[in-house]
Tab-separated table of C-alpha atoms in Angstrom:
chain	number	residue	atom	x	y	z
P	30	MET	CA	-83.080	-12.561	-36.718
P	31	ASP	CA	-82.625	-14.858	-39.533
P	32	ASP	CA	-82.490	-18.818	-39.488
P	33	ILE	CA	-78.746	-18.937	-38.968
P	34	ASP	CA	-78.897	-16.653	-36.066
P	35	LYS	CA	-81.868	-18.665	-34.710
P	36	LEU	CA	-79.678	-21.822	-35.037
P	37	LEU	CA	-76.889	-20.432	-33.108
P	38	GLU	CA	-79.450	-19.337	-30.415
P	39	VAL	CA	-80.950	-22.728	-30.397
P	40	THR	CA	-77.776	-24.559	-30.007
P	41	GLU	CA	-77.453	-22.897	-26.502
P	42	HIS	CA	-81.008	-22.204	-25.556
P	43	PRO	CA	-83.218	-24.958	-27.152
P	44	GLU	CA	-85.715	-24.158	-24.476
P	45	LYS	CA	-86.721	-21.070	-26.165
P	46	TYR	CA	-88.041	-22.924	-28.909
P	47	SER	CA	-91.080	-25.537	-29.183
P	48	ASP	CA	-90.564	-28.754	-30.679
P	49	ARG	CA	-92.489	-27.761	-33.659
P	50	LYS	CA	-90.330	-24.679	-34.186
P	51	LEU	CA	-87.034	-26.836	-33.842
P	52	GLU	CA	-88.158	-29.299	-36.573
P	53	GLU	CA	-89.279	-26.323	-38.758
P	54	LEU	CA	-85.814	-24.700	-38.321
P	55	LEU	CA	-83.931	-27.696	-39.258
P	56	ASP	CA	-86.331	-28.537	-42.171
P	57	ASN	CA	-84.269	-26.324	-44.250
P	58	THR	CA	-81.174	-27.213	-46.336
P	59	GLU	CA	-79.356	-24.025	-45.579
P	60	THR	CA	-79.852	-24.408	-41.615
P	61	ARG	CA	-79.274	-28.108	-41.832
P	62	GLU	CA	-75.801	-27.501	-43.646
P	63	SER	CA	-74.885	-24.887	-41.119
P	64	TYR	CA	-75.791	-27.065	-38.167
P	65	CYS	CA	-73.478	-29.819	-39.701
P	66	THR	CA	-70.697	-27.322	-40.136
P	67	LEU	CA	-71.088	-26.139	-36.544
P	68	ARG	CA	-70.786	-29.729	-35.422
P	69	GLU	CA	-67.615	-30.226	-37.446
P	70	MET	CA	-66.144	-26.972	-35.932
P	71	ARG	CA	-67.034	-28.275	-32.441
P	72	ASN	CA	-65.505	-31.723	-33.188
P	73	ALA	CA	-62.433	-30.182	-34.732
P	74	MET	CA	-61.901	-28.225	-31.536
P	75	SER	CA	-62.529	-31.128	-29.062
P	76	ALA	CA	-62.482	-34.575	-30.717
P	77	GLY	CA	-58.769	-34.746	-30.726
P	78	HIS	CA	-59.018	-35.044	-26.981
P	79	TYR	CA	-61.359	-37.915	-27.111
P	80	ALA	CA	-59.691	-39.604	-29.929
P	81	ASP	CA	-56.375	-39.984	-28.038
P	82	THR	CA	-56.138	-43.838	-27.290
P	83	ASP	CA	-53.794	-43.392	-24.166
P	84	ARG	CA	-56.049	-40.929	-22.522
P	85	ALA	CA	-59.139	-42.884	-23.446
P	86	TRP	CA	-57.546	-45.970	-21.892
P	87	GLU	CA	-56.825	-44.061	-18.646
P	88	THR	CA	-60.264	-43.014	-18.404
P	89	PHE	CA	-61.631	-46.474	-18.994
P	90	ARG	CA	-59.360	-47.957	-16.408
P	91	ALA	CA	-60.283	-45.493	-13.764
P	92	LYS	CA	-63.931	-45.881	-14.404
P	93	HIS	CA	-64.317	-49.527	-14.954
P	94	ILE	CA	-61.157	-51.378	-13.622
P	95	ALA	CA	-59.838	-49.506	-10.771
P	96	LYS	CA	-63.254	-49.576	-9.276
P	97	LYS	CA	-63.633	-47.569	-5.968
P	98	THR	CA	-63.373	-50.055	-3.364
P	99	GLU	CA	-62.852	-48.475	-0.097
P	100	THR	CA	-61.566	-44.940	-0.077
P	101	VAL	CA	-58.670	-44.075	1.676
P	102	ASN	CA	-59.101	-41.484	4.270
P	103	ARG	CA	-57.941	-38.579	2.583
P	104	ARG	CA	-58.658	-35.613	4.892
P	105	ARG	CA	-56.066	-33.146	3.929
P	106	ARG	CA	-54.579	-30.361	5.722
P	107	VAL	CA	-52.318	-27.879	4.312
P	108	PHE	CA	-50.192	-25.531	6.322
P	109	PHE	CA	-47.428	-23.207	5.072
P	110	SER	CA	-45.340	-20.463	5.890
P	111	ASP	CA	-44.756	-16.936	4.647
P	112	ARG	CA	-42.039	-17.903	2.242
P	113	ARG	CA	-44.334	-17.695	-0.600
P	114	ALA	CA	-45.236	-14.133	0.132
P	115	ALA	CA	-42.392	-12.833	-2.123
P	116	THR	CA	-43.450	-14.990	-4.868
P	117	VAL	CA	-46.978	-13.555	-4.652
P	118	ALA	CA	-45.603	-10.220	-4.927
P	119	VAL	CA	-43.897	-11.162	-8.216
P	120	TRP	CA	-47.271	-12.506	-9.464
P	121	MET	CA	-49.082	-9.488	-8.343
P	122	SER	CA	-46.700	-7.279	-10.484
P	123	THR	CA	-47.773	-9.145	-13.572
P	124	ALA	CA	-51.234	-9.127	-12.549
P	125	LEU	CA	-52.663	-6.941	-15.424
P	126	LEU	CA	-52.972	-9.907	-17.715
P	127	CYS	CA	-55.976	-11.079	-15.881
P	128	VAL	CA	-57.810	-13.760	-17.623
P	129	ALA	CA	-61.151	-15.199	-16.310
P	130	ALA	CA	-60.407	-18.985	-15.808
P	131	THR	CA	-62.242	-21.050	-18.123
P	132	ILE	CA	-63.282	-24.265	-16.743
P	133	THR	CA	-64.077	-27.614	-18.329
P	134	ILE	CA	-65.131	-30.501	-16.288
P	135	ARG	CA	-64.136	-33.895	-17.305
P	136	SER	CA	-64.019	-37.293	-15.794
P	137	ILE	CA	-65.276	-38.635	-12.546
P	138	LYS	CA	-63.443	-39.494	-9.241
P	139	THR	CA	-60.755	-42.027	-9.281
P	140	ARG	CA	-58.827	-43.728	-6.640
P	141	GLU	CA	-55.762	-43.362	-8.674
P	142	LYS	CA	-53.161	-41.197	-7.350
P	143	THR	CA	-50.768	-41.180	-10.213
P	144	GLU	CA	-50.827	-38.101	-11.925
P	145	ILE	CA	-51.634	-38.425	-15.615
P	146	GLU	CA	-48.756	-36.701	-17.326
P	147	THR	CA	-49.496	-33.056	-17.991
P	148	ARG	CA	-49.671	-32.839	-21.649
P	149	LYS	CA	-48.201	-30.186	-23.674
P	150	GLU	CA	-50.485	-30.691	-26.439
P	151	THR	CA	-54.215	-30.657	-25.394
P	152	ALA	CA	-57.326	-30.668	-27.368
P	153	TYR	CA	-58.286	-27.816	-25.484
P	154	PRO	CA	-55.414	-25.500	-26.015
P	155	PRO	CA	-54.404	-23.057	-23.168
P	156	TYR	CA	-56.054	-19.849	-24.125
P	157	SER	CA	-55.532	-16.378	-23.076
P	158	PRO	CA	-56.975	-13.480	-25.222
P	159	ARG	CA	-54.968	-10.766	-23.638
P	160	HIS	CA	-51.711	-12.249	-24.450
P	161	LYS	CA	-50.631	-11.203	-27.733
P	162	THR	CA	-49.934	-14.604	-29.303
P	163	SER	CA	-51.057	-17.945	-28.206
P	164	ARG	CA	-48.360	-19.426	-25.970
P	165	PRO	CA	-49.325	-22.806	-25.314
P	166	GLU	CA	-45.963	-24.195	-24.810
P	167	ILE	CA	-45.165	-21.644	-22.150
P	168	GLU	CA	-48.475	-22.000	-20.422
P	169	ALA	CA	-48.582	-25.752	-20.442
P	170	LYS	CA	-45.300	-25.590	-18.382
P	171	ALA	CA	-46.824	-23.242	-16.142
P	172	SER	CA	-43.842	-22.471	-14.386
P	173	ALA	CA	-43.849	-20.602	-11.110
P	174	THR	CA	-43.388	-17.232	-12.858
P	175	GLU	CA	-46.513	-17.677	-14.987
P	176	ASP	CA	-49.965	-16.348	-13.850
P	177	ILE	CA	-51.666	-19.047	-15.377
P	178	ARG	CA	-51.690	-22.753	-14.216
P	179	ILE	CA	-53.582	-25.360	-16.185
P	180	PHE	CA	-54.480	-28.520	-14.375
P	181	ASP	CA	-55.325	-31.062	-16.676
P	182	ASN	CA	-57.269	-33.919	-15.361
P	183	GLU	CA	-55.747	-33.497	-11.969
P	184	THR	CA	-57.614	-34.272	-8.800
P	185	LEU	CA	-59.255	-31.612	-6.683
P	186	ALA	CA	-56.814	-32.649	-4.015
P	187	THR	CA	-53.849	-31.616	-6.009
P	188	ILE	CA	-55.489	-28.404	-7.326
P	189	LEU	CA	-56.514	-27.201	-3.778
P	190	ASP	CA	-53.148	-28.113	-2.401
P	191	GLU	CA	-51.442	-25.886	-4.774
P	192	MET	CA	-53.886	-23.003	-4.333
P	193	GLY	CA	-53.806	-23.377	-0.625
P	194	LYS	CA	-50.279	-22.670	-0.666
P	195	HIS	CA	-50.707	-19.874	-3.036
P	196	TYR	CA	-53.468	-18.203	-0.981
P	197	GLU	CA	-52.068	-19.352	2.294
P	198	CYS	CA	-54.825	-20.997	3.702
P	199	LYS	CA	-55.708	-24.250	4.955
P	200	VAL	CA	-57.841	-26.698	2.916
P	201	ILE	CA	-60.034	-29.395	4.504
P	202	PHE	CA	-61.747	-32.102	2.606
P	203	ALA	CA	-65.050	-33.110	4.320
P	204	SER	CA	-65.695	-35.887	1.969
P	205	GLU	CA	-63.038	-38.234	0.546
P	206	ASN	CA	-64.885	-38.496	-2.769
P	207	SER	CA	-64.586	-34.948	-3.648
P	208	ALA	CA	-60.807	-34.870	-3.155
P	209	ASP	CA	-60.445	-37.537	-5.944
P	210	LEU	CA	-62.705	-35.539	-8.401
P	211	ARG	CA	-60.524	-34.891	-11.456
P	212	LEU	CA	-60.868	-31.574	-13.243
P	213	PHE	CA	-59.678	-29.501	-16.092
P	214	PHE	CA	-59.067	-26.236	-14.547
P	215	LYS	CA	-57.376	-22.984	-15.791
P	216	TRP	CA	-56.332	-21.088	-12.698
P	217	ASP	CA	-55.447	-17.363	-13.051
P	218	ARG	CA	-53.165	-16.912	-10.028
P	219	THR	CA	-53.853	-13.115	-10.264
P	220	LEU	CA	-57.396	-13.515	-9.263
P	221	PRO	CA	-58.434	-13.170	-5.739
P	222	LEU	CA	-59.355	-16.375	-3.881
P	223	SER	CA	-62.919	-15.438	-3.611
P	224	GLU	CA	-63.250	-15.406	-7.303
P	225	ILE	CA	-61.484	-18.666	-7.730
P	226	MET	CA	-63.972	-20.137	-5.165
P	227	ARG	CA	-66.715	-18.820	-7.043
P	228	GLN	CA	-65.571	-20.504	-10.154
P	229	LEU	CA	-64.987	-23.703	-8.437
P	230	ASP	CA	-68.423	-23.542	-6.834
P	231	ASN	CA	-69.775	-23.524	-10.501
P	232	PHE	CA	-68.923	-27.160	-10.746
P	233	GLU	CA	-71.987	-29.231	-9.832
P	234	GLN	CA	-70.122	-31.692	-8.000
P	235	ILE	CA	-68.143	-29.173	-5.884
P	236	LYS	CA	-69.322	-27.388	-2.757
P	237	ILE	CA	-66.963	-25.169	-1.436
P	238	SER	CA	-66.878	-22.602	1.374
P	239	ALA	CA	-64.380	-20.566	3.209
P	240	GLU	CA	-64.240	-19.232	6.912
P	241	GLY	CA	-61.283	-17.105	7.873
P	242	ASN	CA	-58.362	-18.705	6.045
P	243	VAL	CA	-59.849	-22.342	6.105
P	244	ILE	CA	-61.580	-23.668	3.016
P	245	THR	CA	-63.718	-26.444	3.245
P	246	ILE	CA	-64.866	-28.787	0.547
P	247	GLU	CA	-68.046	-30.824	1.100
H	22	MET	CA	-62.017	-61.468	-20.398
H	23	THR	CA	-59.107	-60.572	-18.565
H	24	GLN	CA	-57.802	-57.083	-18.044
H	25	ASP	CA	-54.678	-57.591	-20.128
H	26	VAL	CA	-56.571	-59.013	-22.998
H	27	ILE	CA	-59.133	-55.968	-22.682
H	28	GLU	CA	-56.228	-53.615	-22.694
H	29	GLN	CA	-54.669	-55.073	-25.762
H	30	LEU	CA	-57.946	-54.970	-27.519
H	31	PHE	CA	-58.606	-51.476	-26.552
H	32	ARG	CA	-55.192	-50.164	-27.642
H	33	PHE	CA	-55.425	-51.774	-30.912
H	34	HIS	CA	-59.047	-50.894	-31.746
H	35	TYR	CA	-60.054	-47.767	-29.821
H	36	GLU	CA	-59.292	-45.083	-32.365
H	37	LYS	CA	-61.131	-46.842	-35.337
H	38	MET	CA	-64.101	-47.687	-33.017
H	39	PHE	CA	-64.027	-44.050	-31.971
H	40	LEU	CA	-64.147	-42.721	-35.456
H	41	VAL	CA	-66.956	-44.983	-36.388
H	42	ALA	CA	-68.900	-43.683	-33.358
H	43	LEU	CA	-68.001	-40.103	-34.077
H	44	ARG	CA	-69.087	-40.457	-37.681
H	45	MET	CA	-72.586	-41.768	-36.638
H	46	THR	CA	-73.354	-39.744	-33.551
H	47	GLY	CA	-71.464	-36.576	-34.319
H	48	ASN	CA	-70.578	-36.213	-30.560
H	49	PRO	CA	-67.112	-36.909	-29.345
H	50	GLN	CA	-68.017	-37.248	-25.669
H	51	ALA	CA	-70.827	-39.619	-26.427
H	52	SER	CA	-68.681	-41.526	-28.949
H	53	GLN	CA	-66.012	-42.197	-26.280
H	54	ASP	CA	-68.756	-43.313	-23.860
H	55	ILE	CA	-70.058	-45.826	-26.328
H	56	VAL	CA	-66.678	-47.381	-26.953
H	57	HIS	CA	-65.989	-47.570	-23.232
H	58	ASP	CA	-69.314	-49.261	-22.685
H	59	VAL	CA	-68.607	-51.761	-25.491
H	60	PHE	CA	-65.202	-52.666	-23.549
H	61	ALA	CA	-67.029	-52.573	-20.322
H	62	SER	CA	-69.473	-55.125	-21.372
H	63	LEU	CA	-66.540	-57.376	-22.475
H	64	LEU	CA	-65.174	-57.037	-19.028
H	65	GLU	CA	-67.916	-59.013	-17.795
H	66	SER	CA	-68.420	-61.490	-20.604
H	67	ASP	CA	-66.893	-64.838	-20.665
H	68	ARG	CA	-65.761	-64.866	-24.204
H	69	SER	CA	-62.203	-65.716	-24.730
H	70	HIS	CA	-61.778	-63.582	-27.840
H	71	VAL	CA	-63.705	-61.122	-29.989
H	72	SER	CA	-63.244	-60.241	-33.647
H	73	GLU	CA	-62.806	-56.563	-35.060
H	74	ALA	CA	-66.252	-57.082	-36.848
H	75	PHE	CA	-67.824	-57.860	-33.513
H	76	LEU	CA	-66.501	-54.719	-31.979
H	77	MET	CA	-67.546	-52.505	-34.753
H	78	LEU	CA	-71.068	-53.940	-34.833
H	79	SER	CA	-71.399	-53.204	-31.266
H	80	VAL	CA	-70.347	-49.733	-31.710
H	81	ARG	CA	-72.763	-49.250	-34.766
H	82	ASN	CA	-75.750	-50.642	-32.687
H	83	ARG	CA	-75.041	-48.529	-29.727
H	84	CYS	CA	-74.808	-45.543	-31.853
H	85	ILE	CA	-78.165	-46.290	-33.562
H	86	ASN	CA	-79.838	-46.760	-30.351
H	87	LEU	CA	-78.442	-43.568	-28.847
H	88	ILE	CA	-79.471	-41.362	-31.798
H	89	ARG	CA	-82.909	-43.114	-31.877
H	90	ASP	CA	-83.572	-42.646	-28.313
H	91	ILE	CA	-82.573	-39.066	-27.595
H	92	SER	CA	-84.825	-36.125	-28.365
H	93	THR	CA	-84.390	-33.368	-31.048
H	94	ARG	CA	-83.657	-31.022	-28.222
H	95	GLU	CA	-80.899	-33.050	-26.764
H	96	ARG	CA	-79.528	-33.622	-30.081
H	97	ILE	CA	-79.203	-29.876	-30.847
H	98	LEU	CA	-77.786	-29.111	-27.556
H	99	GLY	CA	-75.055	-31.742	-28.071
H	100	LEU	CA	-74.817	-31.005	-31.513
H	101	TYR	CA	-75.282	-34.550	-32.419
H	102	ALA	CA	-75.951	-36.101	-35.851
H	103	LEU	CA	-79.501	-35.299	-36.926
H	104	GLU	CA	-79.968	-38.909	-38.057
H	105	THR	CA	-78.067	-41.970	-38.146
H	106	GLU	CA	-76.045	-43.055	-40.902
H	107	GLU	CA	-78.623	-45.218	-42.600
H	108	ASP	CA	-80.864	-42.326	-43.676
H	109	SER	CA	-78.300	-39.499	-43.632
H	110	ASP	CA	-77.768	-37.332	-46.778
H	111	ALA	CA	-74.344	-36.051	-48.159
H	112	THR	CA	-73.869	-33.197	-45.881
H	113	GLU	CA	-73.813	-35.550	-42.863
H	114	SER	CA	-70.692	-37.288	-44.171
H	115	ALA	CA	-67.896	-35.669	-42.009
H	116	THR	CA	-64.450	-34.742	-43.132
H	117	ASP	CA	-61.586	-35.673	-40.609
H	118	PHE	CA	-61.832	-33.455	-37.665
H	119	ARG	CA	-58.220	-32.848	-37.904
H	120	GLU	CA	-58.488	-31.456	-41.389
H	121	ILE	CA	-61.017	-29.087	-40.173
H	122	ARG	CA	-58.926	-28.077	-37.411
H	123	LYS	CA	-56.233	-27.157	-39.973
H	124	ILE	CA	-58.803	-25.097	-41.976
H	125	ILE	CA	-59.779	-23.226	-38.729
H	126	ASP	CA	-56.270	-22.652	-37.616
H	127	GLU	CA	-55.111	-21.325	-41.062
H	128	SER	CA	-58.071	-19.439	-42.569
H	129	LEU	CA	-59.998	-17.795	-39.858
H	130	GLY	CA	-59.075	-14.230	-38.569
H	131	ARG	CA	-57.589	-14.003	-35.036
H	132	LYS	CA	-60.810	-12.622	-33.353
H	133	CYS	CA	-62.966	-15.216	-35.173
H	134	ARG	CA	-60.669	-18.014	-34.383
H	135	GLU	CA	-60.708	-16.933	-30.634
H	136	VAL	CA	-64.592	-16.970	-30.676
H	137	VAL	CA	-64.484	-20.461	-32.073
H	138	GLU	CA	-61.889	-21.817	-29.574
H	139	LEU	CA	-63.820	-20.273	-26.654
H	140	ARG	CA	-67.019	-21.714	-27.926
H	141	PHE	CA	-66.064	-25.109	-28.856
H	142	GLY	CA	-62.704	-25.762	-27.278
H	143	ALA	CA	-63.633	-24.311	-23.809
H	144	GLY	CA	-67.395	-24.630	-24.247
H	145	LEU	CA	-68.242	-21.142	-23.091
H	146	LYS	CA	-71.509	-19.655	-23.510
H	147	TYR	CA	-72.041	-16.758	-25.948
H	148	LYS	CA	-72.322	-14.359	-23.127
H	149	GLU	CA	-69.308	-15.544	-21.454
H	150	ILE	CA	-67.362	-15.332	-24.624
H	151	ALA	CA	-68.669	-11.656	-25.093
H	152	ALA	CA	-67.398	-10.818	-21.744
H	153	GLU	CA	-64.148	-12.567	-22.107
H	154	LEU	CA	-63.341	-10.855	-25.353
H	155	ARG	CA	-65.132	-7.514	-24.712
H	156	ILE	CA	-67.293	-7.545	-27.625
H	157	SER	CA	-71.063	-7.746	-27.920
H	158	GLU	CA	-72.968	-10.998	-28.068
H	159	THR	CA	-74.029	-9.825	-31.528
H	160	ALA	CA	-70.463	-9.697	-32.567
H	161	VAL	CA	-70.035	-13.178	-31.212
H	162	TYR	CA	-72.782	-14.386	-33.492
H	163	LYS	CA	-71.202	-12.510	-36.391
H	164	HIS	CA	-67.860	-14.171	-35.802
H	165	LEU	CA	-69.497	-17.608	-35.505
H	166	ARG	CA	-71.470	-17.002	-38.832
H	167	HIS	CA	-68.195	-16.041	-40.612
H	168	ALA	CA	-66.670	-19.067	-39.584
H	169	ILE	CA	-69.442	-21.201	-40.730
H	170	ASP	CA	-69.497	-19.510	-44.128
H	171	LYS	CA	-65.676	-19.837	-44.405
H	172	LEU	CA	-65.608	-23.326	-43.488
H	173	ARG	CA	-68.335	-24.223	-45.800
H	174	ASN	CA	-66.893	-22.663	-48.636
H	175	THR	CA	-63.475	-24.023	-48.158
H	176	LEU	CA	-65.024	-27.605	-47.933
H	177	ASN	CA	-67.022	-27.026	-50.923
H	178	LYS	CA	-63.995	-26.040	-52.921
H	179	ASN	CA	-62.022	-28.945	-51.526
H	180	GLY	CA	-64.851	-31.585	-51.968
C-alpha cells in the first residue's frame, strides 16, 4: 500500500491511523495534493446542491423561521385496495434492473407540508449502473412505469405513504416528529419491502418495524 | 431584523458567502451551515441593516474558528481544508467546482466516473461501491487513483 492508497483508506477509516501517522501521511506534497484533488472532486459532485440559493433558503426557513411550535397530530393510516396489484405485476416484469437504493440523508424535520418541487437537475444525479446510459431526466420524473422513484427532500410521511400503497400495507407513525423528517431516498420498487425497511432502518433517525402488513415508525 | 429583510439579504448574498466559505473550509455542508448561522444570528439581532462587508467578515471568522477547532481526524473525514486561507499554499486554492464537474464528466471513463459519482455524489463507502458495481475494492481504489491523476494533470495543464 503506497501513500495514495493510504490516503484513500484514511478518508474512510481515519480510526485506523494514529494522530502521528495521519500527520506524517499528510506531511508530503504528493499526498497533500492528492488530498486537495479528492476534495475538489467531492465538491464538484456535491457542492452544486448546497450552492443553490433557493434550496438553501428553503432549508434556512424550515430550520430557523418556521420553527416547530406545536406539531399537528399526524398519525397516518393508509389503506388501500387491490387495484395496485396489476401495476405491481408490470413492475415485477421489469424487475431485473435491480439497483440497490442509495440513500443520502439531508435536512431535518420541518413543519412545512409544502413539497419542495422535485427538481430535474439535482446535485446528486440519479444513478443506475445497470442501465446502459444515465437517464436522469427519465428517472427524475419517476413515472409510474419506472422502477426507480427518487424522493428528493420529501417527508417520511410522503415517502411511506407511497410505499404503503405499493406494498399494500398500513403505515403508522408512532411519533409525529418522524413523519416530518425529510430525506433524499432512492427507492427501487422492485426490491421487497423487507429490503427497503432495512435501508430505511439504516437512517439513524428512523426506527421502523413491521408486523403482518402494518409498518410502524417510532 | 425582520424576516422579509433577512430573506432579501439572503437571496442577494447567499451564493457569494457560500463560495467564500467553501474556499476556506473546503466542505460544502459546513459552508452552508456557516452561512445559515450568520443569518440566524441576524434574525435575533436588532440591527436595522448590514453591509456586505459585515456579512463576508462574519463568514470568514466563522470559517477560521471552525477550521481551528476541528481535529485533523475530522478534517480528513469531511475532506475539509487542511488549513485556513491565511497560511495555505497554492494547492489549496480551489478551482470552481462547476469547472471540475465538467472535467469529470468529460474526461473520465464510464466506470471511473461511476465510481466517483457513487463515492462523492451518493456518499457510498468503498465496500458499497464495490458491491454496487460488482468490482473488487482494489478496483475501486484504482479508479479513484486514476481520477485523481487525470484531474491533477488536467488542472495543471489548464493552470
